[in-house]
Amino acid sequence: MGTFFNEQTPIHASSPYSASKASADLLVMAYHRTFNLPVTISRCSNNYGPYHFPEKLIPLMIVNALHDKPLPVYGKGENIRDWLYVEDHCKAIDLIIHKGRVGEIYNIGGHNEMRNIDIVKLICRELSKPESLIQFVADRKGHDLRYAIDPTKIHNELGWLPETSFNEGIKRTIKWYLENRDWWQEILDREKNS
């Protein structure tokens, strides 16, 4: 399926969005090297969980499915991402801040690689919605087929591993969106009226 990128893998941005993230890393490291600013950098898998902005894949699919609206999936849904439950990510950041080595980069991965189409189908099943809601749309320009991250360094140096399986995390996430409709509905209403 391809190789995983580690902390030494050269950065190859495919879009202006990914280039902006890569340039932020370079800027931070330049401040460390030039001015001895005590920094660490973390690079993580795609996050999901409570309070995830409704335009992103998982919350968008949940919200649209709840309203029986089309579920727009880029291309054929073959794009693969590694998913990390947000609480696991927060624990990793806290660990890096308190125990990470200054000037180091740490990858934070979820060990949950999945195709977008499989996630959307899983959400349909969890919400008892038909897969006929899935609508394939043109892929984004510069959209990478796969992001694969190797979190070996943070595990070996700091003892961190994700605690939440994708199946557990997605159920928690769906439950949160069902119980917190006011939060995301307010965001959607604001966007509709702006």
Short mmCIF file of N, CA and C in Angstrom, two decimals:
data_model
loop_
_atom_site.label_atom_id
_atom_site.label_comp_id
_atom_site.label_asym_id
_atom_site.label_seq_id
_atom_site.Cartn_x
_atom_site.Cartn_y
_atom_site.Cartn_z
N MET A 1 0.82 -1.20 0.00
CA MET A 1 0.00 0.00 0.00
C MET A 1 0.86 1.26 0.00
N GLY A 2 2.17 1.13 0.02
CA GLY A 2 3.00 2.32 0.03
C GLY A 2 3.70 2.48 1.36
N THR A 3 4.57 3.46 1.40
CA THR A 3 5.35 3.66 2.61
C THR A 3 4.72 4.71 3.51
N PHE A 4 5.08 4.65 4.77
CA PHE A 4 4.65 5.63 5.76
C PHE A 4 5.70 6.72 5.83
N PHE A 5 5.27 7.96 6.08
CA PHE A 5 6.29 8.99 6.22
C PHE A 5 6.65 9.16 7.69
N ASN A 6 7.95 9.35 7.92
CA ASN A 6 8.41 9.57 9.29
C ASN A 6 8.88 11.01 9.41
N GLU A 7 9.49 11.33 10.53
CA GLU A 7 9.88 12.71 10.81
C GLU A 7 10.98 13.23 9.89
N GLN A 8 11.74 12.32 9.27
CA GLN A 8 12.83 12.73 8.36
C GLN A 8 12.40 12.75 6.89
N THR A 9 11.21 12.29 6.59
CA THR A 9 10.75 12.25 5.21
C THR A 9 10.65 13.68 4.67
N PRO A 10 11.25 13.94 3.50
CA PRO A 10 11.14 15.30 2.94
C PRO A 10 9.68 15.68 2.71
N ILE A 11 9.38 16.93 2.93
CA ILE A 11 8.01 17.43 2.76
C ILE A 11 7.78 17.70 1.27
N HIS A 12 6.72 17.12 0.73
CA HIS A 12 6.32 17.35 -0.66
C HIS A 12 4.85 17.78 -0.66
N ALA A 13 4.61 19.08 -0.70
CA ALA A 13 3.24 19.60 -0.65
C ALA A 13 2.59 19.45 -2.03
N SER A 14 1.33 19.00 -2.04
CA SER A 14 0.60 18.82 -3.29
C SER A 14 -0.38 19.95 -3.58
N SER A 15 -0.67 20.75 -2.57
CA SER A 15 -1.65 21.83 -2.74
C SER A 15 -1.17 23.05 -1.95
N PRO A 16 -1.72 24.22 -2.26
CA PRO A 16 -1.37 25.41 -1.46
C PRO A 16 -1.68 25.21 0.03
N TYR A 17 -2.74 24.49 0.33
CA TYR A 17 -3.11 24.22 1.73
C TYR A 17 -2.00 23.43 2.43
N SER A 18 -1.55 22.34 1.81
CA SER A 18 -0.50 21.54 2.45
C SER A 18 0.83 22.29 2.46
N ALA A 19 1.06 23.14 1.46
CA ALA A 19 2.28 23.95 1.44
C ALA A 19 2.30 24.94 2.60
N SER A 20 1.13 25.48 2.95
CA SER A 20 1.07 26.43 4.07
C SER A 20 1.41 25.74 5.39
N LYS A 21 1.00 24.49 5.53
CA LYS A 21 1.34 23.75 6.75
C LYS A 21 2.84 23.43 6.78
N ALA A 22 3.38 23.03 5.64
CA ALA A 22 4.80 22.72 5.57
C ALA A 22 5.65 23.95 5.84
N SER A 23 5.23 25.09 5.31
CA SER A 23 6.00 26.32 5.53
C SER A 23 5.97 26.74 7.00
N ALA A 24 4.88 26.45 7.69
CA ALA A 24 4.81 26.76 9.13
C ALA A 24 5.87 25.95 9.89
N ASP A 25 6.03 24.68 9.52
CA ASP A 25 7.06 23.85 10.15
C ASP A 25 8.45 24.45 9.91
N LEU A 26 8.72 24.86 8.68
CA LEU A 26 10.03 25.43 8.34
C LEU A 26 10.28 26.72 9.10
N LEU A 27 9.26 27.55 9.21
CA LEU A 27 9.39 28.82 9.94
C LEU A 27 9.70 28.58 11.41
N VAL A 28 8.98 27.64 12.03
CA VAL A 28 9.21 27.32 13.44
C VAL A 28 10.64 26.81 13.65
N MET A 29 11.09 25.91 12.79
CA MET A 29 12.45 25.36 12.95
C MET A 29 13.51 26.43 12.70
N ALA A 30 13.23 27.39 11.82
CA ALA A 30 14.17 28.48 11.58
C ALA A 30 14.32 29.33 12.85
N TYR A 31 13.21 29.59 13.54
CA TYR A 31 13.30 30.33 14.81
C TYR A 31 14.08 29.55 15.86
N HIS A 32 13.93 28.25 15.86
CA HIS A 32 14.68 27.42 16.81
C HIS A 32 16.18 27.49 16.51
N ARG A 33 16.53 27.32 15.24
CA ARG A 33 17.95 27.31 14.88
C ARG A 33 18.60 28.69 15.01
N THR A 34 17.86 29.74 14.65
CA THR A 34 18.44 31.09 14.65
C THR A 34 18.44 31.73 16.03
N PHE A 35 17.31 31.59 16.74
CA PHE A 35 17.15 32.30 18.02
C PHE A 35 17.07 31.38 19.23
N ASN A 36 17.28 30.08 19.02
CA ASN A 36 17.22 29.11 20.12
C ASN A 36 15.84 29.06 20.78
N LEU A 37 14.81 29.41 20.04
CA LEU A 37 13.45 29.32 20.59
C LEU A 37 13.15 27.86 20.90
N PRO A 38 12.70 27.57 22.13
CA PRO A 38 12.45 26.16 22.49
C PRO A 38 11.13 25.68 21.88
N VAL A 39 11.23 24.92 20.81
CA VAL A 39 10.04 24.47 20.10
C VAL A 39 10.03 22.96 19.93
N THR A 40 8.85 22.42 19.74
CA THR A 40 8.65 21.07 19.23
C THR A 40 7.60 21.18 18.14
N ILE A 41 7.60 20.23 17.23
CA ILE A 41 6.60 20.20 16.17
C ILE A 41 5.91 18.85 16.23
N SER A 42 4.59 18.88 16.13
CA SER A 42 3.86 17.62 16.01
C SER A 42 3.14 17.62 14.67
N ARG A 43 3.14 16.46 14.03
CA ARG A 43 2.43 16.26 12.77
C ARG A 43 1.49 15.08 12.98
N CYS A 44 0.22 15.33 12.77
CA CYS A 44 -0.74 14.29 13.14
C CYS A 44 -1.58 13.81 11.97
N SER A 45 -2.20 12.67 12.19
CA SER A 45 -3.19 12.12 11.27
C SER A 45 -4.43 13.00 11.30
N ASN A 46 -5.38 12.70 10.42
CA ASN A 46 -6.66 13.41 10.44
C ASN A 46 -7.36 13.15 11.77
N ASN A 47 -7.81 14.20 12.41
CA ASN A 47 -8.54 14.08 13.67
C ASN A 47 -10.03 13.97 13.42
N TYR A 48 -10.73 13.37 14.38
CA TYR A 48 -12.19 13.34 14.37
C TYR A 48 -12.65 13.26 15.81
N GLY A 49 -13.90 13.63 16.03
CA GLY A 49 -14.46 13.59 17.38
C GLY A 49 -15.36 14.78 17.62
N PRO A 50 -15.72 15.02 18.89
CA PRO A 50 -16.60 16.15 19.23
C PRO A 50 -16.02 17.49 18.77
N TYR A 51 -16.90 18.41 18.45
CA TYR A 51 -16.57 19.78 18.06
C TYR A 51 -15.81 19.88 16.73
N HIS A 52 -15.79 18.82 15.95
CA HIS A 52 -15.14 18.86 14.64
C HIS A 52 -16.02 19.71 13.73
N PHE A 53 -15.42 20.68 13.07
CA PHE A 53 -16.19 21.65 12.28
C PHE A 53 -17.03 20.93 11.23
N PRO A 54 -18.29 21.30 11.08
CA PRO A 54 -19.23 20.57 10.22
C PRO A 54 -18.89 20.48 8.75
N GLU A 55 -17.90 21.22 8.26
CA GLU A 55 -17.55 21.11 6.83
C GLU A 55 -16.63 19.94 6.55
N LYS A 56 -16.02 19.34 7.58
CA LYS A 56 -15.06 18.25 7.40
C LYS A 56 -15.79 16.92 7.16
N LEU A 57 -15.08 15.94 6.60
CA LEU A 57 -15.70 14.71 6.12
C LEU A 57 -16.65 14.06 7.12
N ILE A 58 -16.17 13.66 8.27
CA ILE A 58 -17.00 12.89 9.20
C ILE A 58 -18.19 13.69 9.71
N PRO A 59 -18.00 14.91 10.24
CA PRO A 59 -19.19 15.64 10.70
C PRO A 59 -20.15 15.99 9.56
N LEU A 60 -19.61 16.31 8.38
CA LEU A 60 -20.48 16.63 7.24
C LEU A 60 -21.36 15.44 6.89
N MET A 61 -20.79 14.25 6.87
CA MET A 61 -21.57 13.06 6.55
C MET A 61 -22.63 12.78 7.62
N ILE A 62 -22.28 12.97 8.88
CA ILE A 62 -23.24 12.76 9.97
C ILE A 62 -24.40 13.74 9.84
N VAL A 63 -24.07 15.02 9.71
CA VAL A 63 -25.10 16.06 9.65
C VAL A 63 -25.98 15.89 8.41
N ASN A 64 -25.36 15.68 7.25
CA ASN A 64 -26.15 15.50 6.04
C ASN A 64 -27.04 14.26 6.13
N ALA A 65 -26.49 13.17 6.66
CA ALA A 65 -27.29 11.95 6.79
C ALA A 65 -28.48 12.17 7.71
N LEU A 66 -28.28 12.90 8.79
CA LEU A 66 -29.39 13.18 9.72
C LEU A 66 -30.50 13.98 9.04
N HIS A 67 -30.13 14.78 8.03
CA HIS A 67 -31.12 15.57 7.29
C HIS A 67 -31.53 14.89 5.97
N ASP A 68 -31.09 13.64 5.77
CA ASP A 68 -31.38 12.91 4.52
C ASP A 68 -30.94 13.69 3.28
N LYS A 69 -29.82 14.40 3.42
CA LYS A 69 -29.26 15.16 2.30
C LYS A 69 -28.17 14.32 1.64
N PRO A 70 -27.80 14.65 0.40
CA PRO A 70 -26.74 13.90 -0.28
C PRO A 70 -25.43 13.91 0.52
N LEU A 71 -24.70 12.81 0.42
CA LEU A 71 -23.40 12.68 1.09
C LEU A 71 -22.32 12.79 0.02
N PRO A 72 -21.74 13.99 -0.17
CA PRO A 72 -20.77 14.20 -1.24
C PRO A 72 -19.42 13.56 -0.93
N VAL A 73 -18.99 12.66 -1.80
CA VAL A 73 -17.73 11.95 -1.62
C VAL A 73 -16.85 12.25 -2.83
N TYR A 74 -15.62 12.74 -2.57
CA TYR A 74 -14.69 13.07 -3.65
C TYR A 74 -14.31 11.84 -4.47
N GLY A 75 -14.25 12.02 -5.80
CA GLY A 75 -13.81 10.95 -6.70
C GLY A 75 -14.68 9.71 -6.53
N LYS A 76 -14.02 8.59 -6.25
CA LYS A 76 -14.74 7.33 -6.01
C LYS A 76 -14.65 6.94 -4.53
N GLY A 77 -14.16 7.88 -3.71
CA GLY A 77 -14.05 7.59 -2.28
C GLY A 77 -12.85 6.74 -1.93
N GLU A 78 -11.89 6.65 -2.86
CA GLU A 78 -10.72 5.79 -2.66
C GLU A 78 -9.62 6.46 -1.84
N ASN A 79 -9.74 7.75 -1.56
CA ASN A 79 -8.72 8.45 -0.78
C ASN A 79 -8.62 7.81 0.61
N ILE A 80 -7.39 7.58 1.03
CA ILE A 80 -7.15 6.91 2.31
C ILE A 80 -6.53 7.90 3.28
N ARG A 81 -7.05 7.89 4.49
CA ARG A 81 -6.51 8.72 5.56
C ARG A 81 -6.35 7.86 6.81
N ASP A 82 -5.40 8.27 7.63
CA ASP A 82 -5.23 7.67 8.95
C ASP A 82 -5.98 8.55 9.92
N TRP A 83 -6.88 7.96 10.69
CA TRP A 83 -7.76 8.74 11.58
C TRP A 83 -7.34 8.60 13.03
N LEU A 84 -7.38 9.73 13.74
CA LEU A 84 -6.95 9.80 15.13
C LEU A 84 -8.03 10.49 15.95
N TYR A 85 -8.51 9.82 16.99
CA TYR A 85 -9.53 10.40 17.84
C TYR A 85 -8.94 11.61 18.57
N VAL A 86 -9.68 12.69 18.62
CA VAL A 86 -9.15 13.98 19.09
C VAL A 86 -8.58 13.92 20.51
N GLU A 87 -9.19 13.15 21.40
CA GLU A 87 -8.66 13.06 22.78
C GLU A 87 -7.29 12.40 22.79
N ASP A 88 -7.09 11.41 21.92
CA ASP A 88 -5.76 10.79 21.82
C ASP A 88 -4.73 11.79 21.33
N HIS A 89 -5.14 12.63 20.37
CA HIS A 89 -4.24 13.66 19.87
C HIS A 89 -3.87 14.65 20.98
N CYS A 90 -4.86 15.08 21.75
CA CYS A 90 -4.60 16.03 22.85
C CYS A 90 -3.63 15.44 23.87
N LYS A 91 -3.79 14.17 24.18
CA LYS A 91 -2.87 13.52 25.13
C LYS A 91 -1.44 13.49 24.57
N ALA A 92 -1.33 13.26 23.27
CA ALA A 92 0.00 13.23 22.65
C ALA A 92 0.65 14.62 22.68
N ILE A 93 -0.13 15.65 22.37
CA ILE A 93 0.41 17.02 22.42
C ILE A 93 0.88 17.36 23.82
N ASP A 94 0.08 17.03 24.82
CA ASP A 94 0.45 17.31 26.21
C ASP A 94 1.76 16.59 26.57
N LEU A 95 1.88 15.36 26.13
CA LEU A 95 3.10 14.59 26.39
C LEU A 95 4.31 15.22 25.71
N ILE A 96 4.14 15.65 24.46
CA ILE A 96 5.25 16.29 23.73
C ILE A 96 5.66 17.59 24.43
N ILE A 97 4.69 18.39 24.86
CA ILE A 97 4.99 19.65 25.54
C ILE A 97 5.79 19.41 26.81
N HIS A 98 5.41 18.40 27.57
CA HIS A 98 6.04 18.18 28.87
C HIS A 98 7.27 17.27 28.84
N LYS A 99 7.33 16.35 27.87
CA LYS A 99 8.43 15.39 27.88
C LYS A 99 9.20 15.30 26.56
N GLY A 100 8.70 15.98 25.53
CA GLY A 100 9.38 15.93 24.23
C GLY A 100 10.70 16.69 24.26
N ARG A 101 11.59 16.31 23.37
CA ARG A 101 12.89 16.98 23.28
C ARG A 101 12.76 18.24 22.43
N VAL A 102 13.31 19.33 22.93
CA VAL A 102 13.28 20.61 22.22
C VAL A 102 13.95 20.46 20.86
N GLY A 103 13.31 21.06 19.84
CA GLY A 103 13.85 21.02 18.49
C GLY A 103 13.49 19.76 17.71
N GLU A 104 12.67 18.90 18.30
CA GLU A 104 12.31 17.64 17.65
C GLU A 104 10.93 17.69 17.02
N ILE A 105 10.73 16.83 16.04
CA ILE A 105 9.44 16.66 15.37
C ILE A 105 8.91 15.30 15.80
N TYR A 106 7.61 15.24 16.09
CA TYR A 106 6.97 13.98 16.46
C TYR A 106 5.73 13.76 15.59
N ASN A 107 5.66 12.62 14.93
CA ASN A 107 4.46 12.23 14.20
C ASN A 107 3.48 11.59 15.18
N ILE A 108 2.21 11.93 15.03
CA ILE A 108 1.16 11.37 15.88
C ILE A 108 0.15 10.68 14.97
N GLY A 109 0.17 9.36 14.96
CA GLY A 109 -0.71 8.60 14.06
C GLY A 109 -1.70 7.75 14.82
N GLY A 110 -2.82 7.49 14.17
CA GLY A 110 -3.90 6.75 14.83
C GLY A 110 -3.94 5.26 14.57
N HIS A 111 -3.12 4.77 13.63
CA HIS A 111 -3.17 3.35 13.24
C HIS A 111 -4.57 2.96 12.77
N ASN A 112 -5.25 3.89 12.09
CA ASN A 112 -6.62 3.66 11.61
C ASN A 112 -6.75 4.12 10.16
N GLU A 113 -6.01 3.50 9.25
CA GLU A 113 -6.12 3.89 7.85
C GLU A 113 -7.43 3.35 7.27
N MET A 114 -8.18 4.25 6.64
CA MET A 114 -9.45 3.86 6.03
C MET A 114 -9.71 4.67 4.78
N ARG A 115 -10.41 4.05 3.82
CA ARG A 115 -10.86 4.77 2.63
C ARG A 115 -12.06 5.64 3.02
N ASN A 116 -12.18 6.80 2.41
CA ASN A 116 -13.30 7.70 2.70
C ASN A 116 -14.65 7.01 2.48
N ILE A 117 -14.77 6.23 1.41
CA ILE A 117 -16.05 5.58 1.11
C ILE A 117 -16.45 4.61 2.22
N ASP A 118 -15.47 3.94 2.82
CA ASP A 118 -15.78 3.00 3.90
C ASP A 118 -16.27 3.73 5.15
N ILE A 119 -15.71 4.90 5.40
CA ILE A 119 -16.17 5.71 6.54
C ILE A 119 -17.60 6.17 6.31
N VAL A 120 -17.88 6.64 5.11
CA VAL A 120 -19.22 7.14 4.80
C VAL A 120 -20.24 6.01 4.91
N LYS A 121 -19.90 4.84 4.42
CA LYS A 121 -20.81 3.69 4.52
C LYS A 121 -21.03 3.29 5.97
N LEU A 122 -19.97 3.35 6.78
CA LEU A 122 -20.09 3.03 8.20
C LEU A 122 -21.04 4.01 8.89
N ILE A 123 -20.92 5.29 8.57
CA ILE A 123 -21.80 6.31 9.15
C ILE A 123 -23.25 6.04 8.74
N CYS A 124 -23.46 5.68 7.48
CA CYS A 124 -24.81 5.33 7.02
C CYS A 124 -25.38 4.18 7.85
N ARG A 125 -24.57 3.14 8.06
CA ARG A 125 -25.04 1.99 8.86
C ARG A 125 -25.37 2.40 10.29
N GLU A 126 -24.47 3.19 10.90
CA GLU A 126 -24.68 3.59 12.30
C GLU A 126 -25.95 4.43 12.47
N LEU A 127 -26.27 5.21 11.45
CA LEU A 127 -27.45 6.09 11.52
C LEU A 127 -28.67 5.49 10.82
N SER A 128 -28.54 4.24 10.37
CA SER A 128 -29.62 3.55 9.64
C SER A 128 -30.11 4.37 8.45
N LYS A 129 -29.17 4.86 7.68
CA LYS A 129 -29.47 5.64 6.48
C LYS A 129 -29.04 4.85 5.25
N PRO A 130 -29.74 5.02 4.14
CA PRO A 130 -29.39 4.26 2.93
C PRO A 130 -28.13 4.78 2.26
N GLU A 131 -27.35 3.86 1.71
CA GLU A 131 -26.15 4.25 0.97
C GLU A 131 -26.50 5.01 -0.31
N SER A 132 -27.75 4.99 -0.69
CA SER A 132 -28.17 5.73 -1.88
C SER A 132 -28.01 7.24 -1.69
N LEU A 133 -27.79 7.69 -0.45
CA LEU A 133 -27.53 9.11 -0.20
C LEU A 133 -26.13 9.51 -0.69
N ILE A 134 -25.24 8.54 -0.88
CA ILE A 134 -23.87 8.82 -1.31
C ILE A 134 -23.89 9.36 -2.74
N GLN A 135 -23.20 10.48 -2.92
CA GLN A 135 -23.12 11.12 -4.23
C GLN A 135 -21.65 11.42 -4.53
N PHE A 136 -21.11 10.81 -5.57
CA PHE A 136 -19.71 11.04 -5.92
C PHE A 136 -19.59 12.37 -6.65
N VAL A 137 -18.59 13.16 -6.22
CA VAL A 137 -18.38 14.49 -6.81
C VAL A 137 -16.93 14.60 -7.29
N ALA A 138 -16.67 15.59 -8.13
CA ALA A 138 -15.32 15.78 -8.67
C ALA A 138 -14.31 15.94 -7.54
N ASP A 139 -13.17 15.31 -7.71
CA ASP A 139 -12.12 15.36 -6.69
C ASP A 139 -11.51 16.76 -6.63
N ARG A 140 -10.98 17.11 -5.47
CA ARG A 140 -10.28 18.40 -5.31
C ARG A 140 -8.97 18.38 -6.08
N LYS A 141 -8.55 19.55 -6.55
CA LYS A 141 -7.24 19.66 -7.20
C LYS A 141 -6.15 19.44 -6.15
N GLY A 142 -5.14 18.68 -6.52
CA GLY A 142 -4.02 18.44 -5.61
C GLY A 142 -4.37 17.56 -4.43
N HIS A 143 -5.46 16.80 -4.53
CA HIS A 143 -5.92 15.96 -3.43
C HIS A 143 -5.10 14.67 -3.39
N ASP A 144 -4.32 14.46 -2.35
CA ASP A 144 -3.49 13.26 -2.23
C ASP A 144 -4.35 12.03 -2.06
N LEU A 145 -3.93 10.93 -2.67
CA LEU A 145 -4.68 9.69 -2.54
C LEU A 145 -4.56 9.10 -1.14
N ARG A 146 -3.36 9.23 -0.54
CA ARG A 146 -3.16 8.59 0.76
C ARG A 146 -2.22 9.42 1.62
N TYR A 147 -2.57 9.53 2.90
CA TYR A 147 -1.65 10.06 3.90
C TYR A 147 -1.36 8.89 4.83
N ALA A 148 -0.10 8.58 5.02
CA ALA A 148 0.27 7.47 5.90
C ALA A 148 1.39 7.94 6.82
N ILE A 149 1.15 7.92 8.09
CA ILE A 149 2.08 8.50 9.05
C ILE A 149 2.65 7.41 9.96
N ASP A 150 3.93 7.50 10.24
CA ASP A 150 4.62 6.54 11.10
C ASP A 150 4.87 7.18 12.47
N PRO A 151 4.12 6.75 13.50
CA PRO A 151 4.28 7.34 14.83
C PRO A 151 5.25 6.57 15.74
N THR A 152 6.18 5.83 15.14
CA THR A 152 7.11 5.00 15.93
C THR A 152 7.93 5.84 16.92
N LYS A 153 8.37 7.02 16.49
CA LYS A 153 9.25 7.84 17.34
C LYS A 153 8.56 8.24 18.65
N ILE A 154 7.32 8.73 18.58
CA ILE A 154 6.64 9.15 19.81
C ILE A 154 6.35 7.95 20.72
N HIS A 155 6.12 6.80 20.10
CA HIS A 155 5.90 5.60 20.90
C HIS A 155 7.20 5.18 21.60
N ASN A 156 8.29 5.12 20.83
CA ASN A 156 9.57 4.67 21.41
C ASN A 156 10.13 5.66 22.43
N GLU A 157 10.04 6.97 22.13
CA GLU A 157 10.65 7.96 23.02
C GLU A 157 9.76 8.35 24.20
N LEU A 158 8.46 8.45 23.95
CA LEU A 158 7.57 8.99 24.99
C LEU A 158 6.52 7.99 25.47
N GLY A 159 6.47 6.82 24.85
CA GLY A 159 5.54 5.78 25.30
C GLY A 159 4.09 5.99 24.88
N TRP A 160 3.85 6.90 23.93
CA TRP A 160 2.47 7.19 23.53
C TRP A 160 1.96 6.22 22.47
N LEU A 161 0.74 5.78 22.65
CA LEU A 161 -0.01 5.04 21.64
C LEU A 161 -1.45 5.52 21.70
N PRO A 162 -2.16 5.52 20.56
CA PRO A 162 -3.57 5.90 20.62
C PRO A 162 -4.34 4.87 21.45
N GLU A 163 -5.32 5.36 22.21
CA GLU A 163 -6.11 4.49 23.07
C GLU A 163 -7.45 4.12 22.46
N THR A 164 -7.90 4.90 21.48
CA THR A 164 -9.26 4.77 20.96
C THR A 164 -9.26 4.12 19.58
N SER A 165 -9.91 2.97 19.47
CA SER A 165 -10.05 2.34 18.15
C SER A 165 -11.00 3.17 17.31
N PHE A 166 -10.90 3.03 15.99
CA PHE A 166 -11.79 3.81 15.13
C PHE A 166 -13.25 3.45 15.38
N ASN A 167 -13.55 2.17 15.54
CA ASN A 167 -14.95 1.77 15.77
C ASN A 167 -15.53 2.40 17.03
N GLU A 168 -14.73 2.45 18.09
CA GLU A 168 -15.18 3.08 19.33
C GLU A 168 -15.29 4.59 19.15
N GLY A 169 -14.28 5.19 18.53
CA GLY A 169 -14.26 6.63 18.36
C GLY A 169 -15.37 7.15 17.47
N ILE A 170 -15.68 6.44 16.38
CA ILE A 170 -16.73 6.91 15.48
C ILE A 170 -18.09 6.81 16.16
N LYS A 171 -18.29 5.79 16.98
CA LYS A 171 -19.57 5.67 17.72
C LYS A 171 -19.71 6.82 18.71
N ARG A 172 -18.63 7.12 19.43
CA ARG A 172 -18.65 8.26 20.36
C ARG A 172 -18.93 9.57 19.62
N THR A 173 -18.31 9.71 18.45
CA THR A 173 -18.46 10.94 17.66
C THR A 173 -19.90 11.10 17.18
N ILE A 174 -20.46 10.05 16.63
CA ILE A 174 -21.85 10.10 16.16
C ILE A 174 -22.78 10.42 17.32
N LYS A 175 -22.56 9.76 18.45
CA LYS A 175 -23.39 10.02 19.64
C LYS A 175 -23.30 11.50 20.04
N TRP A 176 -22.09 12.06 20.00
CA TRP A 176 -21.92 13.46 20.38
C TRP A 176 -22.69 14.37 19.43
N TYR A 177 -22.63 14.11 18.14
CA TYR A 177 -23.36 14.95 17.17
C TYR A 177 -24.87 14.81 17.34
N LEU A 178 -25.33 13.63 17.71
CA LEU A 178 -26.76 13.45 17.97
C LEU A 178 -27.20 14.21 19.21
N GLU A 179 -26.34 14.28 20.21
CA GLU A 179 -26.69 14.92 21.49
C GLU A 179 -26.38 16.42 21.52
N ASN A 180 -25.71 16.94 20.50
CA ASN A 180 -25.30 18.35 20.50
C ASN A 180 -25.70 19.06 19.22
N ARG A 181 -26.92 18.83 18.80
CA ARG A 181 -27.42 19.43 17.55
C ARG A 181 -27.38 20.95 17.60
N ASP A 182 -27.65 21.53 18.77
CA ASP A 182 -27.65 23.00 18.86
C ASP A 182 -26.31 23.59 18.46
N TRP A 183 -25.21 22.92 18.86
CA TRP A 183 -23.88 23.44 18.57
C TRP A 183 -23.65 23.52 17.06
N TRP A 184 -23.84 22.39 16.35
CA TRP A 184 -23.54 22.41 14.92
C TRP A 184 -24.62 23.10 14.10
N GLN A 185 -25.86 23.09 14.58
CA GLN A 185 -26.92 23.77 13.83
C GLN A 185 -26.70 25.28 13.82
N GLU A 186 -26.21 25.80 14.94
CA GLU A 186 -25.91 27.24 15.01
C GLU A 186 -24.82 27.62 13.99
N ILE A 187 -23.81 26.77 13.85
CA ILE A 187 -22.74 27.03 12.88
C ILE A 187 -23.31 26.99 11.46
N LEU A 188 -24.13 26.00 11.17
CA LEU A 188 -24.72 25.89 9.83
C LEU A 188 -25.63 27.08 9.53
N ASP A 189 -26.41 27.50 10.52
CA ASP A 189 -27.31 28.65 10.32
C ASP A 189 -26.52 29.92 10.07
N ARG A 190 -25.43 30.11 10.82
CA ARG A 190 -24.58 31.27 10.66
C ARG A 190 -23.99 31.33 9.25
N GLU A 191 -23.51 30.17 8.77
CA GLU A 191 -22.92 30.12 7.43
C GLU A 191 -23.97 30.37 6.36
N LYS A 192 -25.17 29.87 6.57
CA LYS A 192 -26.24 30.05 5.60
C LYS A 192 -26.65 31.52 5.49
N ASN A 193 -26.57 32.23 6.61
CA ASN A 193 -27.00 33.63 6.66
C ASN A 193 -25.89 34.63 6.37
N SER A 194 -24.67 34.13 6.16
CA SER A 194 -23.56 35.09 5.92
C SER A 194 -23.33 35.32 4.44
#
